[in-house]
Amino acid sequence: MSDSRRSSRGSSDRSSRSTSGGARRAAGVRRAPSSKSSGKAPAPKGTSRTGRSGATGPQKSGAQKSGARTPGAATSGAAKQPSRRTSVSARHAGVAAGAAAGRGRKKKAAATNFLNYPRAGARNPWRWIPSLRMVVGAMALMVLAGLGFAAWIYNDTEVPEPSDFALAQTSRVYFADGETEMGQFSEVNRTELPADEIPDNVKQAVVASEDASFYENRGVSPRGVLRAMVNNLQGGARQGGSTITMQYVERYYTGTETSYVGKAKEAVMALKIDQELSKDEILSRYLNTIYFGRGAYGVQEASQAYFDKDAADLTDAEAALLVAVIPSPSTYDPVNDLERSTGVWDRVITRQVGEEQLTQQEAEDLEFPETVEPSTENSLGGTNGYLLAQVRSELIAEGFTEDEINTGGFTIVSTIDPSIQENTVQAIDNLPDDRPENNRVGTVTIDPETGAIRGMYGGPDYVSQSQNDATQSRMQAGSIFKTFTLIAALEDGFPLDSRWDGNSPKTFRGGWEVNNFNNIDYGRVSLGTATTNSINTAFAELNLEIGPERTQETAISLGLPEETPGLTADASNVLGSASPTVTEMGEVYATIAAGGVHRDAFIIESVTRPDGSSRYEHEVEETQAMDEEVAINATVALQGPPTEGSARSLQNVMEGRPVAGKTGTSERFRSAWFVGFTPQLVTAVGMFQPGEDGSEEVLTPFGGVENMTGGGHPTTIWGDIMSASLAGEEYLDFPEEVQLENETRERSTPSPQPTQAPPPTQEPEPTEEPSEEPSEEPSEEPSEEPSEEPSEEPSEEPTEEPSEEPSDDPSDDPTDEPSDEPTDGDDGNEGDDGNEGDGTEGDGNEGDGDGDPDAQGGRAGREEND
């Protein structure tokens, strides 16, 4: 083997050993030389770098070629090697110094784009944070864009003439078809006055009240806007921060601009107007266009509407009042709220003192001015006026302002069906001519699937009588309230054939005595029969069984307002001591008709701006107020009165169409009701008679009817409305009775024949037969004596013991037949003599067992609701 081959192999071996022993060599550790079998001394070892250089360096190669390796040479080479090596610590220090020098010499990474994003040379996450260059660049672009946008809007915005301002477009209301016009809002009354004819006291008051910095600002007040923003964010009373100039501009847009661009145009127009017009001209234009309420635009019309005088003749107190109503004309009108009107008037006076327009003594000498009565707009005359007023009321409830309604030029589509409304008005016109002048009727017809009001009668003429008898007038409910007890019983597990004591009179705990008409004993009857005949004693017992609070809770859950007058948890609430409105009861019965789903009644379908964009659209909100199966069984029970009970006259009128509902007559005939429904529509009818002092009087009989009960005129009105409105519509059946899963009482079985008929059960026969003829004239007298004497003795002994066993027998025999016979005859049944159908109402006990507590013995617990 040649020296060169050995050298090459040696070098390879050293390289291999350098790899395996790198850790120790890196630490500067030397190996002691060792002798091989070849007898040659090993080459000196150093770091991997020295090993490589020794293998490739020219000196070492020459030595290997010569092959002359003497001990001296080896010693000399070994002696020179340490001169090129350093200690471990020194070497490490040198490496660190070199690294530091390298870092110092490292160049910063260049940005790859103008904005330097992501930031070059930065490590995550810093490379994703915008650089200062990017932030500055973005801000510069925003400023440039803003300036360009402002320049475009400024050049694009023109200052209109005063005649273009707030000659407000009239809002029009349509029936549900969207084509038949119902009426209009605000016939615009506006008269312009020259600037020098507008009195100074008005100008001074409006500046003090609306914009104290008017003469200093440039049409827009940044400070005012900022102050209003801070106040609104802090939850204070909402402020707008608008100057008088901006308010003037808003008259032009009349609420149509709600976008940021639109608001920006308003601000730009205010700036341009302030540059082009004098302050006095701006103020005069403002006072000629602003809406003051009562249909008046401008100070001249407002002066006439409030004080019946020209603006030039206004006193300081009158001028302050006109200015005070500007923020909310309807709210601050003294006729609507004298206390609030006085408060805002005083605020204007105080601000005038602060602006030194008035002295303190002059302010104290001012007295609140008297205003004239507002004249009702002719557009609200007749029966449609009530509909328009209801539309306005609902718009305000949805957030519209009076000013917006009167000047917005909206197209408002109501839910009122024109044909149903015509049928409603005609039904009232069909009442007999001898109807008393102060007899009042309210009706409402509702679609149970949506809650939409399809027809409403609030009175004959809104101008002469502004109170809506369908939505505002209240009257005692009478027996229509028994429906809530019925539903509560079904929910609590009592089936329709559960049995209850229908004998009369009956005294309950606490001394509460309840009578049926003529003290008729019905024996033990099913819940369904008690509903059909509206048996007072049976429902009184049921109400005490489930708890009067359940009746109250059910009424509220079905939609009756909790604050309804007379709505308490007293035992007598089942007899209708509460006083709801007709619309409230219509909404509640619509919940039953809709299978237990409650929907709020509403009259506005949609509102559209003049440009065709949508301003409002009603959204139906549903709540499952009770189980559908409970609603089904309640409907089954409520089909009794229109078929066999007090409202059975509807069978001919409705031509066999299925109807469910309940009549009601309050104490001493002070009110009379019928609320009923088919699967398609619900209609509620209420009748009452207010006295001169507004108190509820006893209904004066008319039309040949002696006793004013729910089964009389209210049922007739209901039939006229519904029969005409459903003409041509499909006959739909109600669902059949279902067995509820929650029933806790066993379903009853037919009672066995009695072994001995109890004496009291024989009494109803003579009582019912004589009522055939006497019910016309003598109904007054027979109801007095028979109810006193005959009912007292029998009810004492037999009702206590026999009512448990024997009364079951007669309930199948005498009760079923007599209750059918009297309902067809003139025995106190309402269709013939005003007694509502089953012989229990001629004396105020609605023929269906409700009515006057004097006759029924139910005075206790209801007398306080007279």
CSV table of N, CA, C and O in Angstrom, one decimal, residues 548-587:
chain,number,residue,atom,x,y,z
A,548,PRO,N,-110.9,30.8,42.3
A,548,PRO,CA,-111.2,31.9,41.5
A,548,PRO,C,-110.0,32.5,40.8
A,548,PRO,O,-110.1,33.1,39.7
A,549,GLU,N,-108.8,32.3,41.4
A,549,GLU,CA,-107.6,32.8,40.8
A,549,GLU,C,-107.3,32.2,39.5
A,549,GLU,O,-106.7,32.7,38.6
A,550,ARG,N,-107.8,30.9,39.3
A,550,ARG,CA,-107.6,30.2,38.0
A,550,ARG,C,-108.4,30.9,36.9
A,550,ARG,O,-107.9,31.0,35.8
A,551,THR,N,-109.6,31.3,37.3
A,551,THR,CA,-110.4,32.0,36.3
A,551,THR,C,-109.7,33.3,35.9
A,551,THR,O,-109.6,33.7,34.7
A,552,GLN,N,-109.2,34.0,36.8
A,552,GLN,CA,-108.5,35.3,36.6
A,552,GLN,C,-107.2,35.0,35.7
A,552,GLN,O,-107.0,35.7,34.7
A,553,GLU,N,-106.4,34.0,36.1
A,553,GLU,CA,-105.2,33.7,35.3
A,553,GLU,C,-105.5,33.3,33.9
A,553,GLU,O,-104.8,33.7,33.0
A,554,THR,N,-106.6,32.5,33.7
A,554,THR,CA,-106.9,32.1,32.4
A,554,THR,C,-107.3,33.3,31.5
A,554,THR,O,-106.9,33.3,30.3
A,555,ALA,N,-108.1,34.2,32.0
A,555,ALA,CA,-108.5,35.4,31.3
A,555,ALA,C,-107.3,36.2,30.8
A,555,ALA,O,-107.2,36.6,29.7
A,556,ILE,N,-106.3,36.3,31.7
A,556,ILE,CA,-105.1,37.0,31.3
A,556,ILE,C,-104.3,36.3,30.3
A,556,ILE,O,-103.7,36.9,29.3
A,557,SER,N,-104.1,35.0,30.5
A,557,SER,CA,-103.3,34.2,29.6
A,557,SER,C,-103.9,34.2,28.2
A,557,SER,O,-103.2,34.1,27.2
A,558,LEU,N,-105.2,34.3,28.0
A,558,LEU,CA,-105.9,34.3,26.7
A,558,LEU,C,-105.8,35.7,26.1
A,558,LEU,O,-106.2,35.8,24.9
A,559,GLY,N,-105.4,36.7,26.8
A,559,GLY,CA,-105.2,38.0,26.2
A,559,GLY,C,-105.9,39.2,26.8
A,559,GLY,O,-105.7,40.3,26.4
A,560,LEU,N,-106.6,38.9,27.9
A,560,LEU,CA,-107.3,40.1,28.6
A,560,LEU,C,-106.3,40.8,29.4
A,560,LEU,O,-105.5,40.2,30.2
A,561,PRO,N,-106.2,42.2,29.3
A,561,PRO,CA,-105.2,42.9,30.0
A,561,PRO,C,-105.3,42.7,31.5
A,561,PRO,O,-106.4,42.6,32.1
A,562,GLU,N,-104.2,42.6,32.2
A,562,GLU,CA,-104.2,42.3,33.6
A,562,GLU,C,-104.8,43.5,34.4
A,562,GLU,O,-105.4,43.2,35.5
A,563,GLU,N,-104.7,44.7,33.8
A,563,GLU,CA,-105.2,45.9,34.6
A,563,GLU,C,-106.7,46.1,34.3
A,563,GLU,O,-107.3,47.2,34.6
A,564,THR,N,-107.4,45.2,33.6
A,564,THR,CA,-108.8,45.3,33.3
A,564,THR,C,-109.6,45.6,34.6
A,564,THR,O,-109.5,44.9,35.6
A,565,PRO,N,-110.4,46.7,34.6
A,565,PRO,CA,-111.2,47.0,35.8
A,565,PRO,C,-112.0,45.9,36.3
A,565,PRO,O,-112.7,45.3,35.5
A,566,GLY,N,-112.0,45.6,37.6
A,566,GLY,CA,-112.9,44.5,38.1
A,566,GLY,C,-112.3,43.1,38.0
A,566,GLY,O,-113.0,42.2,38.4
A,567,LEU,N,-111.2,43.0,37.3
A,567,LEU,CA,-110.6,41.6,37.1
A,567,LEU,C,-109.9,41.2,38.4
A,567,LEU,O,-108.7,41.6,38.6
A,568,THR,N,-110.6,40.5,39.3
A,568,THR,CA,-110.0,40.1,40.5
A,568,THR,C,-110.1,38.6,40.7
A,568,THR,O,-110.6,37.9,39.8
A,569,ALA,N,-109.6,38.1,41.8
A,569,ALA,CA,-109.6,36.7,42.1
A,569,ALA,C,-110.8,36.4,43.0
A,569,ALA,O,-110.7,35.3,43.7
A,570,ASP,N,-111.8,37.2,43.1
A,570,ASP,CA,-113.0,36.9,43.9
A,570,ASP,C,-113.8,35.8,43.3
A,570,ASP,O,-113.8,35.6,42.1
A,571,ALA,N,-114.5,35.1,44.2
A,571,ALA,CA,-115.4,34.0,43.7
A,571,ALA,C,-116.4,34.5,42.7
A,571,ALA,O,-116.8,33.7,41.8
A,572,SER,N,-116.9,35.7,42.8
A,572,SER,CA,-117.9,36.2,41.9
A,572,SER,C,-117.4,36.6,40.5
A,572,SER,O,-118.1,37.0,39.6
A,573,ASN,N,-116.1,36.4,40.3
A,573,ASN,CA,-115.5,36.8,39.0
A,573,ASN,C,-116.1,36.0,37.9
A,573,ASN,O,-116.2,36.4,36.7
A,574,VAL,N,-116.6,34.8,38.2
A,574,VAL,CA,-117.2,33.9,37.2
A,574,VAL,C,-118.4,34.5,36.6
A,574,VAL,O,-118.8,34.2,35.5
A,575,LEU,N,-119.1,35.3,37.4
A,575,LEU,CA,-120.3,35.9,36.9
A,575,LEU,C,-120.1,37.2,36.1
A,575,LEU,O,-121.1,37.9,35.7
A,576,GLY,N,-118.8,37.6,35.9
A,576,GLY,CA,-118.5,38.7,35.0
A,576,GLY,C,-118.5,40.0,35.6
A,576,GLY,O,-119.1,41.0,35.1
A,577,SER,N,-117.8,40.2,36.7
A,577,SER,CA,-117.7,41.5,37.4
A,577,SER,C,-116.7,42.4,36.7
A,577,SER,O,-116.7,43.6,37.0
A,578,ALA,N,-115.8,41.8,35.9
A,578,ALA,CA,-114.8,42.6,35.2
A,578,ALA,C,-115.4,43.4,34.1
A,578,ALA,O,-116.5,43.1,33.6
A,579,SER,N,-114.8,44.5,33.7
A,579,SER,CA,-115.3,45.4,32.6
A,579,SER,C,-114.3,45.5,31.5
A,579,SER,O,-113.5,46.5,31.5
A,580,PRO,N,-114.3,44.6,30.5
A,580,PRO,CA,-113.4,44.7,29.4
A,580,PRO,C,-114.0,45.6,28.3
A,580,PRO,O,-115.1,46.0,28.4
A,581,THR,N,-113.2,45.8,27.3
A,581,THR,CA,-113.7,46.5,26.0
A,581,THR,C,-114.2,45.4,25.1
A,581,THR,O,-113.8,44.2,25.2
A,582,VAL,N,-114.9,45.8,24.1
A,582,VAL,CA,-115.4,44.8,23.1
A,582,VAL,C,-114.2,44.2,22.3
A,582,VAL,O,-114.2,43.0,22.1
A,583,THR,N,-113.2,45.1,22.0
A,583,THR,CA,-112.1,44.5,21.2
A,583,THR,C,-111.3,43.6,22.0
A,583,THR,O,-110.8,42.6,21.5
A,584,GLU,N,-111.1,43.8,23.3
A,584,GLU,CA,-110.4,42.9,24.2
A,584,GLU,C,-111.1,41.5,24.2
A,584,GLU,O,-110.4,40.5,24.2
A,585,MET,N,-112.4,41.5,24.4
A,585,MET,CA,-113.1,40.2,24.4
A,585,MET,C,-113.1,39.6,23.1
A,585,MET,O,-113.0,38.3,23.0
A,586,GLY,N,-113.1,40.3,22.0
A,586,GLY,CA,-113.0,39.7,20.7
A,586,GLY,C,-111.7,39.1,20.5
A,586,GLY,O,-111.6,38.0,19.9
A,587,GLU,N,-110.6,39.7,20.9
A,587,GLU,CA,-109.3,39.1,20.8
A,587,GLU,C,-109.1,37.9,21.7
A,587,GLU,O,-108.5,36.9,21.2
